[in-house]
CSV table of C-alpha atoms in Angstrom, one decimal:
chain,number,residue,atom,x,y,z
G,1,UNK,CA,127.7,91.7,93.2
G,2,UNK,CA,129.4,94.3,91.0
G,3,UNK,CA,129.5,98.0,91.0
G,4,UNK,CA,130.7,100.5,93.4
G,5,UNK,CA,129.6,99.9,97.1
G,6,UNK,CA,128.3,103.7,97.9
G,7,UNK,CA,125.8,103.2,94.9
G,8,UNK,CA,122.6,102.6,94.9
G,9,UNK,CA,121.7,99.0,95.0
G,10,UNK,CA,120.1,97.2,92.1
G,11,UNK,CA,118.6,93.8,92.6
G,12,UNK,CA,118.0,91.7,89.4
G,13,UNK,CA,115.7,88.8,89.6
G,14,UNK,CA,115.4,85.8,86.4
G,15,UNK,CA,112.0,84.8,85.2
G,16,UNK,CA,111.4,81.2,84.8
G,17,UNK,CA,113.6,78.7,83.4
G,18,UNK,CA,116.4,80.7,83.6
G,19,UNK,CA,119.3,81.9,85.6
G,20,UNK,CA,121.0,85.0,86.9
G,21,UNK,CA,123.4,85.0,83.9
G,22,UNK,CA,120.5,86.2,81.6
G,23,UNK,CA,121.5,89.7,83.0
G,24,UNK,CA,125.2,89.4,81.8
G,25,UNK,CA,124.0,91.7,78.9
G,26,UNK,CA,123.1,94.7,80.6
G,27,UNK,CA,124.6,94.0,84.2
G,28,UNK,CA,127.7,96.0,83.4
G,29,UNK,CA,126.4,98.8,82.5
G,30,UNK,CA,124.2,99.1,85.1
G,31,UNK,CA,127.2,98.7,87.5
G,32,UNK,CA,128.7,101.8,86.4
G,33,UNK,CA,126.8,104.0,89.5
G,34,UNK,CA,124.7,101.1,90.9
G,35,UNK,CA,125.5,98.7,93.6
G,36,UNK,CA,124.5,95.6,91.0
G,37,UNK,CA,122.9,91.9,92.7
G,38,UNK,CA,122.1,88.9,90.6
G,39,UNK,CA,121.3,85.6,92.0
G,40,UNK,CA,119.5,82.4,91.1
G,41,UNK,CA,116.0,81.6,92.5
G,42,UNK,CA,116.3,78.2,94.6
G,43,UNK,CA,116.1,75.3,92.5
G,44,UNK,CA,117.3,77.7,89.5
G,45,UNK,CA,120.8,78.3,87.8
G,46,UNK,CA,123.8,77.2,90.5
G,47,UNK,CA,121.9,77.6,93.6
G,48,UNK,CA,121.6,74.2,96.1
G,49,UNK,CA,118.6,72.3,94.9
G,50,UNK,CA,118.5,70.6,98.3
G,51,UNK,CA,117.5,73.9,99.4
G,52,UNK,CA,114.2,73.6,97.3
G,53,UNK,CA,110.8,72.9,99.4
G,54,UNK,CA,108.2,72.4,97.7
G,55,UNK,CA,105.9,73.5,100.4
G,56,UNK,CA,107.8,77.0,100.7
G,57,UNK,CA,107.5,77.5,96.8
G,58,UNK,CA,104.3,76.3,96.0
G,59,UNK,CA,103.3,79.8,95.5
G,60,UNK,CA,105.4,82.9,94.6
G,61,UNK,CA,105.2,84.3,98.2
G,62,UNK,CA,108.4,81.6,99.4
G,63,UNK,CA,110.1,83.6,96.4
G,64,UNK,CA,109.2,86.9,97.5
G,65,UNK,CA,110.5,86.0,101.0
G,66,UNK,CA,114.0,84.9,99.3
G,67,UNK,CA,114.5,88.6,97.9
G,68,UNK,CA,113.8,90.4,100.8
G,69,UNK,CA,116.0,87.8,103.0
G,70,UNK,CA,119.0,88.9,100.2
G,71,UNK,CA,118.4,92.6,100.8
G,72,UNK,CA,118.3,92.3,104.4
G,73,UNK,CA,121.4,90.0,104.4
G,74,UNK,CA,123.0,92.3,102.6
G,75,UNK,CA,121.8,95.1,104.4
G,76,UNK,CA,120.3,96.6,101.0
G,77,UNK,CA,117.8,99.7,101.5
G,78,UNK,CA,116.3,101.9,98.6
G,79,UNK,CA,116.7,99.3,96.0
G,80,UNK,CA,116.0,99.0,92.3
G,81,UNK,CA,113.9,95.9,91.9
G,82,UNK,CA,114.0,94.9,88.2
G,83,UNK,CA,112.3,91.5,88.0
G,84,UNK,CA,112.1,89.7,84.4
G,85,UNK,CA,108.4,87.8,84.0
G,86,UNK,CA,107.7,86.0,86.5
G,87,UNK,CA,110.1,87.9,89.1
G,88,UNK,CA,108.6,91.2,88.4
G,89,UNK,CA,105.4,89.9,90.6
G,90,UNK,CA,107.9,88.2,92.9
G,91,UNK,CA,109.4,91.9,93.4
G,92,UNK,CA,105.5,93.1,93.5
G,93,UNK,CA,105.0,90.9,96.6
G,94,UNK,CA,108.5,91.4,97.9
G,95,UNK,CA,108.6,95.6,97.9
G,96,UNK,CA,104.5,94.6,99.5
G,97,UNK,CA,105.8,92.4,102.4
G,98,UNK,CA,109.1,94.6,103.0
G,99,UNK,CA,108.0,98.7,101.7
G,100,UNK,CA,110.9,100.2,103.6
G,101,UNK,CA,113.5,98.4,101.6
G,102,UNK,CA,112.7,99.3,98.1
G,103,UNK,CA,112.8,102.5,96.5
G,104,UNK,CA,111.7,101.3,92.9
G,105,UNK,CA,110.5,98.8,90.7
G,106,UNK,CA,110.9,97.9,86.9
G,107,UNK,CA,108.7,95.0,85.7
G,108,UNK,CA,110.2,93.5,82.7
G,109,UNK,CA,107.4,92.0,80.2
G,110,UNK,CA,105.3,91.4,83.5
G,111,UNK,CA,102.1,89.8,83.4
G,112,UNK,CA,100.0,89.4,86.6
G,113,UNK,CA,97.8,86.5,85.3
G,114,UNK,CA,98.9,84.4,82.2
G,115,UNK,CA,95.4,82.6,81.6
G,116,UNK,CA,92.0,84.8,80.3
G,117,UNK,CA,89.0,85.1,82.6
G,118,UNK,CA,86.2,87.3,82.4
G,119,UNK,CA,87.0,90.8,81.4
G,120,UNK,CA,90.8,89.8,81.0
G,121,UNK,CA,93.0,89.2,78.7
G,122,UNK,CA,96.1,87.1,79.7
G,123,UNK,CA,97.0,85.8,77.0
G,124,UNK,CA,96.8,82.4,77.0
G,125,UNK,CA,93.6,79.8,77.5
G,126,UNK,CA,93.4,77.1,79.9
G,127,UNK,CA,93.8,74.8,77.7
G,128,UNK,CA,97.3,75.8,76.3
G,129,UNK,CA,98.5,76.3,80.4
G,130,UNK,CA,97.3,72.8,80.6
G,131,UNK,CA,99.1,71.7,77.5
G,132,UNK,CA,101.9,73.4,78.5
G,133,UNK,CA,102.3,71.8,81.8
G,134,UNK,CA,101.4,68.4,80.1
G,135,UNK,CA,104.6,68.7,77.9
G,136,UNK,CA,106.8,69.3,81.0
G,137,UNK,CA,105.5,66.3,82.9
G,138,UNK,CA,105.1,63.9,80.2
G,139,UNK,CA,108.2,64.9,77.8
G,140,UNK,CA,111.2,67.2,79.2
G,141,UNK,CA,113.0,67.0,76.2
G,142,UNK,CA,110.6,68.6,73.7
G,143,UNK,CA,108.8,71.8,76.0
G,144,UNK,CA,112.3,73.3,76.1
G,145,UNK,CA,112.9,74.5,72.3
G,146,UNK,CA,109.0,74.9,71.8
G,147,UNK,CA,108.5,77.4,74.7
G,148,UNK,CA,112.2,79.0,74.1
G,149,UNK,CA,111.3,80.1,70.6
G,150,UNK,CA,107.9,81.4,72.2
G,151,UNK,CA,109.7,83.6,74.1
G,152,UNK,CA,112.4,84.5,72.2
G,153,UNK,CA,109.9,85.6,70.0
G,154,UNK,CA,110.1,86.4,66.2
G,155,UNK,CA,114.1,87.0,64.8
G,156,UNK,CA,115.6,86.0,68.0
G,157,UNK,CA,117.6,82.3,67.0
G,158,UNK,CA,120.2,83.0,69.4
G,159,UNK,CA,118.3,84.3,72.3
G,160,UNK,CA,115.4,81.0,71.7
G,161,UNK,CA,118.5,78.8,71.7
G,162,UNK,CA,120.5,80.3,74.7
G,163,UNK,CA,116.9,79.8,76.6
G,164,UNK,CA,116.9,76.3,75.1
G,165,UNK,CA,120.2,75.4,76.8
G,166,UNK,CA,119.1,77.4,80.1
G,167,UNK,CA,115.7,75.4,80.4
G,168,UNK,CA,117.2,72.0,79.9
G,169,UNK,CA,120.1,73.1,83.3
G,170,UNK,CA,116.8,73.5,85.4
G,171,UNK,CA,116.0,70.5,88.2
G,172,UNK,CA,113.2,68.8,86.0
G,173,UNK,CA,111.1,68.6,89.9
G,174,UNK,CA,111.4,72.5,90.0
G,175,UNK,CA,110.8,73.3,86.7
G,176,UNK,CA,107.5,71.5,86.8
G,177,UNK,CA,106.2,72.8,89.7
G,178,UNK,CA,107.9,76.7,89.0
G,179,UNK,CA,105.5,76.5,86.1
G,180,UNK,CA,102.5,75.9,87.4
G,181,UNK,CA,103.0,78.4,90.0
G,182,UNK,CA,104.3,81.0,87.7
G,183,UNK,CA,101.3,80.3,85.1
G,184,UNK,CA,98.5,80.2,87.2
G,185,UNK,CA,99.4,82.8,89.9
G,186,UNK,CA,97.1,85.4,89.9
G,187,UNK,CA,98.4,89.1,91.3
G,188,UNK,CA,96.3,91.0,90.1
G,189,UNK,CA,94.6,91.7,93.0
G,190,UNK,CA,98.4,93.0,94.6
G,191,UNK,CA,98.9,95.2,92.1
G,192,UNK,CA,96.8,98.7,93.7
G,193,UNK,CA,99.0,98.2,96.5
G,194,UNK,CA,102.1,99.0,94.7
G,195,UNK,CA,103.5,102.1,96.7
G,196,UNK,CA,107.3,102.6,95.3
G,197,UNK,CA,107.6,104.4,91.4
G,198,UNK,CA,107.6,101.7,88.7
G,199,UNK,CA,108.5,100.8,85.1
G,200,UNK,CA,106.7,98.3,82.9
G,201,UNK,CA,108.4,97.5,80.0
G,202,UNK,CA,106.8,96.5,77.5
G,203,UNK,CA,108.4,94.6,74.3
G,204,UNK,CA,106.5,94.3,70.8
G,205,UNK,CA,105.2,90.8,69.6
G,206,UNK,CA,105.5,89.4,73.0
G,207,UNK,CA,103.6,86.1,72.7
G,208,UNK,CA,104.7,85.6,76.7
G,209,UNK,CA,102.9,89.3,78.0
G,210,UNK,CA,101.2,90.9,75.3
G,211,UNK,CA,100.7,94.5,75.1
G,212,UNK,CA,97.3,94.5,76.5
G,213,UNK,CA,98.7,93.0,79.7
G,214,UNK,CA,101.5,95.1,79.8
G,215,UNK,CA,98.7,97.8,79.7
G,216,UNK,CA,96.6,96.2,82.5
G,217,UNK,CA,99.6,96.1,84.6
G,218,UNK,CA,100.2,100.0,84.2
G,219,UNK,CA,96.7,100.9,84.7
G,220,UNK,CA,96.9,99.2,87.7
G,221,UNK,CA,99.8,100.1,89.7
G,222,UNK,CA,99.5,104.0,90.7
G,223,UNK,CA,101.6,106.1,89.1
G,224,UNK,CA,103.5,104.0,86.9
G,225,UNK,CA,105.4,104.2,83.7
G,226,UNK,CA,104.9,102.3,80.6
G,227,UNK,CA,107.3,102.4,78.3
G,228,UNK,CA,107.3,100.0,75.1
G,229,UNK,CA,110.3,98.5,73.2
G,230,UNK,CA,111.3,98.1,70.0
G,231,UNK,CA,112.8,95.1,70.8
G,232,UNK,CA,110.8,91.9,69.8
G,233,UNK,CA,109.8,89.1,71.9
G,234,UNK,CA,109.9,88.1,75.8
G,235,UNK,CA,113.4,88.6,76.7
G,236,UNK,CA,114.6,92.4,75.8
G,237,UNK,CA,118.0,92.3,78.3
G,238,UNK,CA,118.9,89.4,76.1
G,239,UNK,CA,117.8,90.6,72.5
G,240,UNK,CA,118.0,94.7,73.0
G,241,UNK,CA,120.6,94.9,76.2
G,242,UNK,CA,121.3,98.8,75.2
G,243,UNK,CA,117.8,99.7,74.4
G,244,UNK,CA,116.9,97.9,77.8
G,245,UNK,CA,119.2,99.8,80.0
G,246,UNK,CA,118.5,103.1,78.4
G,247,UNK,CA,115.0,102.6,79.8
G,248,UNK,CA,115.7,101.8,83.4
G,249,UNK,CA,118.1,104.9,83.2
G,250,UNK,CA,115.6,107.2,81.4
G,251,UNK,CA,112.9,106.2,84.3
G,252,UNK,CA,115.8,106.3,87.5
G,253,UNK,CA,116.7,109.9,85.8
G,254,UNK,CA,120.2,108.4,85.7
């Protein structure tokens, strides 16, 4: 937790693979006027992995529980949900299961289904998910520098190899199965319900969340604000940490 206590509470939540430190870029200035929370997912970063059941996270609901347990331990009302990936359906579910505790959302490079169906582009086929998820079961060693420079994305050498490093800390037993339930979720269904104002951000040459997805998400959710970056690839608070915060601040009006 950083920033001063009377401000208004920011919750910041990793995607996949990674780890609340990913936020170390842009948590600072963020904490100027907001009351700023970063954490690690169970199974993720330092948190207890003998606190991981597979049962509870075998869908993205046992994470959506975790974030509205943290704002209600913490006795968080109004807050800024800014969920990276993955996270930014987790905070989709969460602000859904718990409405009177969140007074915004900001989906970073958010997708609400990764594989393509009918009428829908995800992004990826189910062939490459399956592939993908091959690669994790059958050789750890190799999935982590071919999907970090996926979603570093082009000119990003030090962001692909700092996501190298942060896949290869993850439990190998949750990493598997955090895949598979973070690429074949589908939300898209959850996405009407969305009541609180939100942000997608968008990044250019995302290979992760394309544009198009980025545009499904914004076409969905009442109301919301699309709002693409300059900066390349999946992971914009780690690449573009200034252009990234000037976002969330020109959308809170702050």
């Amino acid at each position: 937790m950083s920033g001063p206590a009377t401000g208004r509470p920011m919750l910041l939540a990793h995607g996949f693979g990674c780890d609340q430190t990913m936020w170390r870029s842009v948590a600072p200035a963020l904490a100027t006027d907001h009351r700023v929370v970063t954490f690690d997912h169970v199974g993720s970063g330092d948190s207890d992995v003998a606190a991981y059941d597979p049962r509870r996270y075998r869908s993205l609901a046992g994470y959506a529980e975790d974030v509205v347990g943290i704002c209600r331990e913490l006795d968080l009302t109004d807050v800024v949900f800014v969920g990276h990936s993955v996270s930014a359906m987790i905070g989709v579910l969460a602000t859904r299961r718990a409405p009177e505790l969140f007074g915004a959302l900001v989906m970073v490079g958010p997708s609400p289904r990764y594989v393509d169906d009918e009428g829908y582009t995800g992004g990826f086929s189910r062939a490459d998910v399956a592939a993908l998820l091959d690669s994790l079961d059958s050789d750890p060693d190799q999935w982590s520098p071919a999907l970090a420079a996926v979603v570093a994305g082009p000119g990003n050498p030090g962001t692909a190899a700092e996501l190298q490093r942060s896949f290869c800390r993850t439990d190998p037993e949750v990493a598997r199965q955090f895949a598979r339930v973070t690429f074949l979720s589908d939300n898209r269904a959850d996405l009407p319900a969305v009541t609180v104002p939100t942000l997608v951000l968008q990044c250019t040459d995302d290979s992760i969340a394309p544009e198009v997805v980025g545009r499904y998400v914004h076409e969905h959710v009442p109301g919301s604000v699309f709002t693409r970056l300059a900066a390349t690839g999946h992971c914009p608070h780690l690449s573009a940490p200034e252009e990234t915060v000037a976002a969330i601040r020109a959308f809170l009006g702050s």
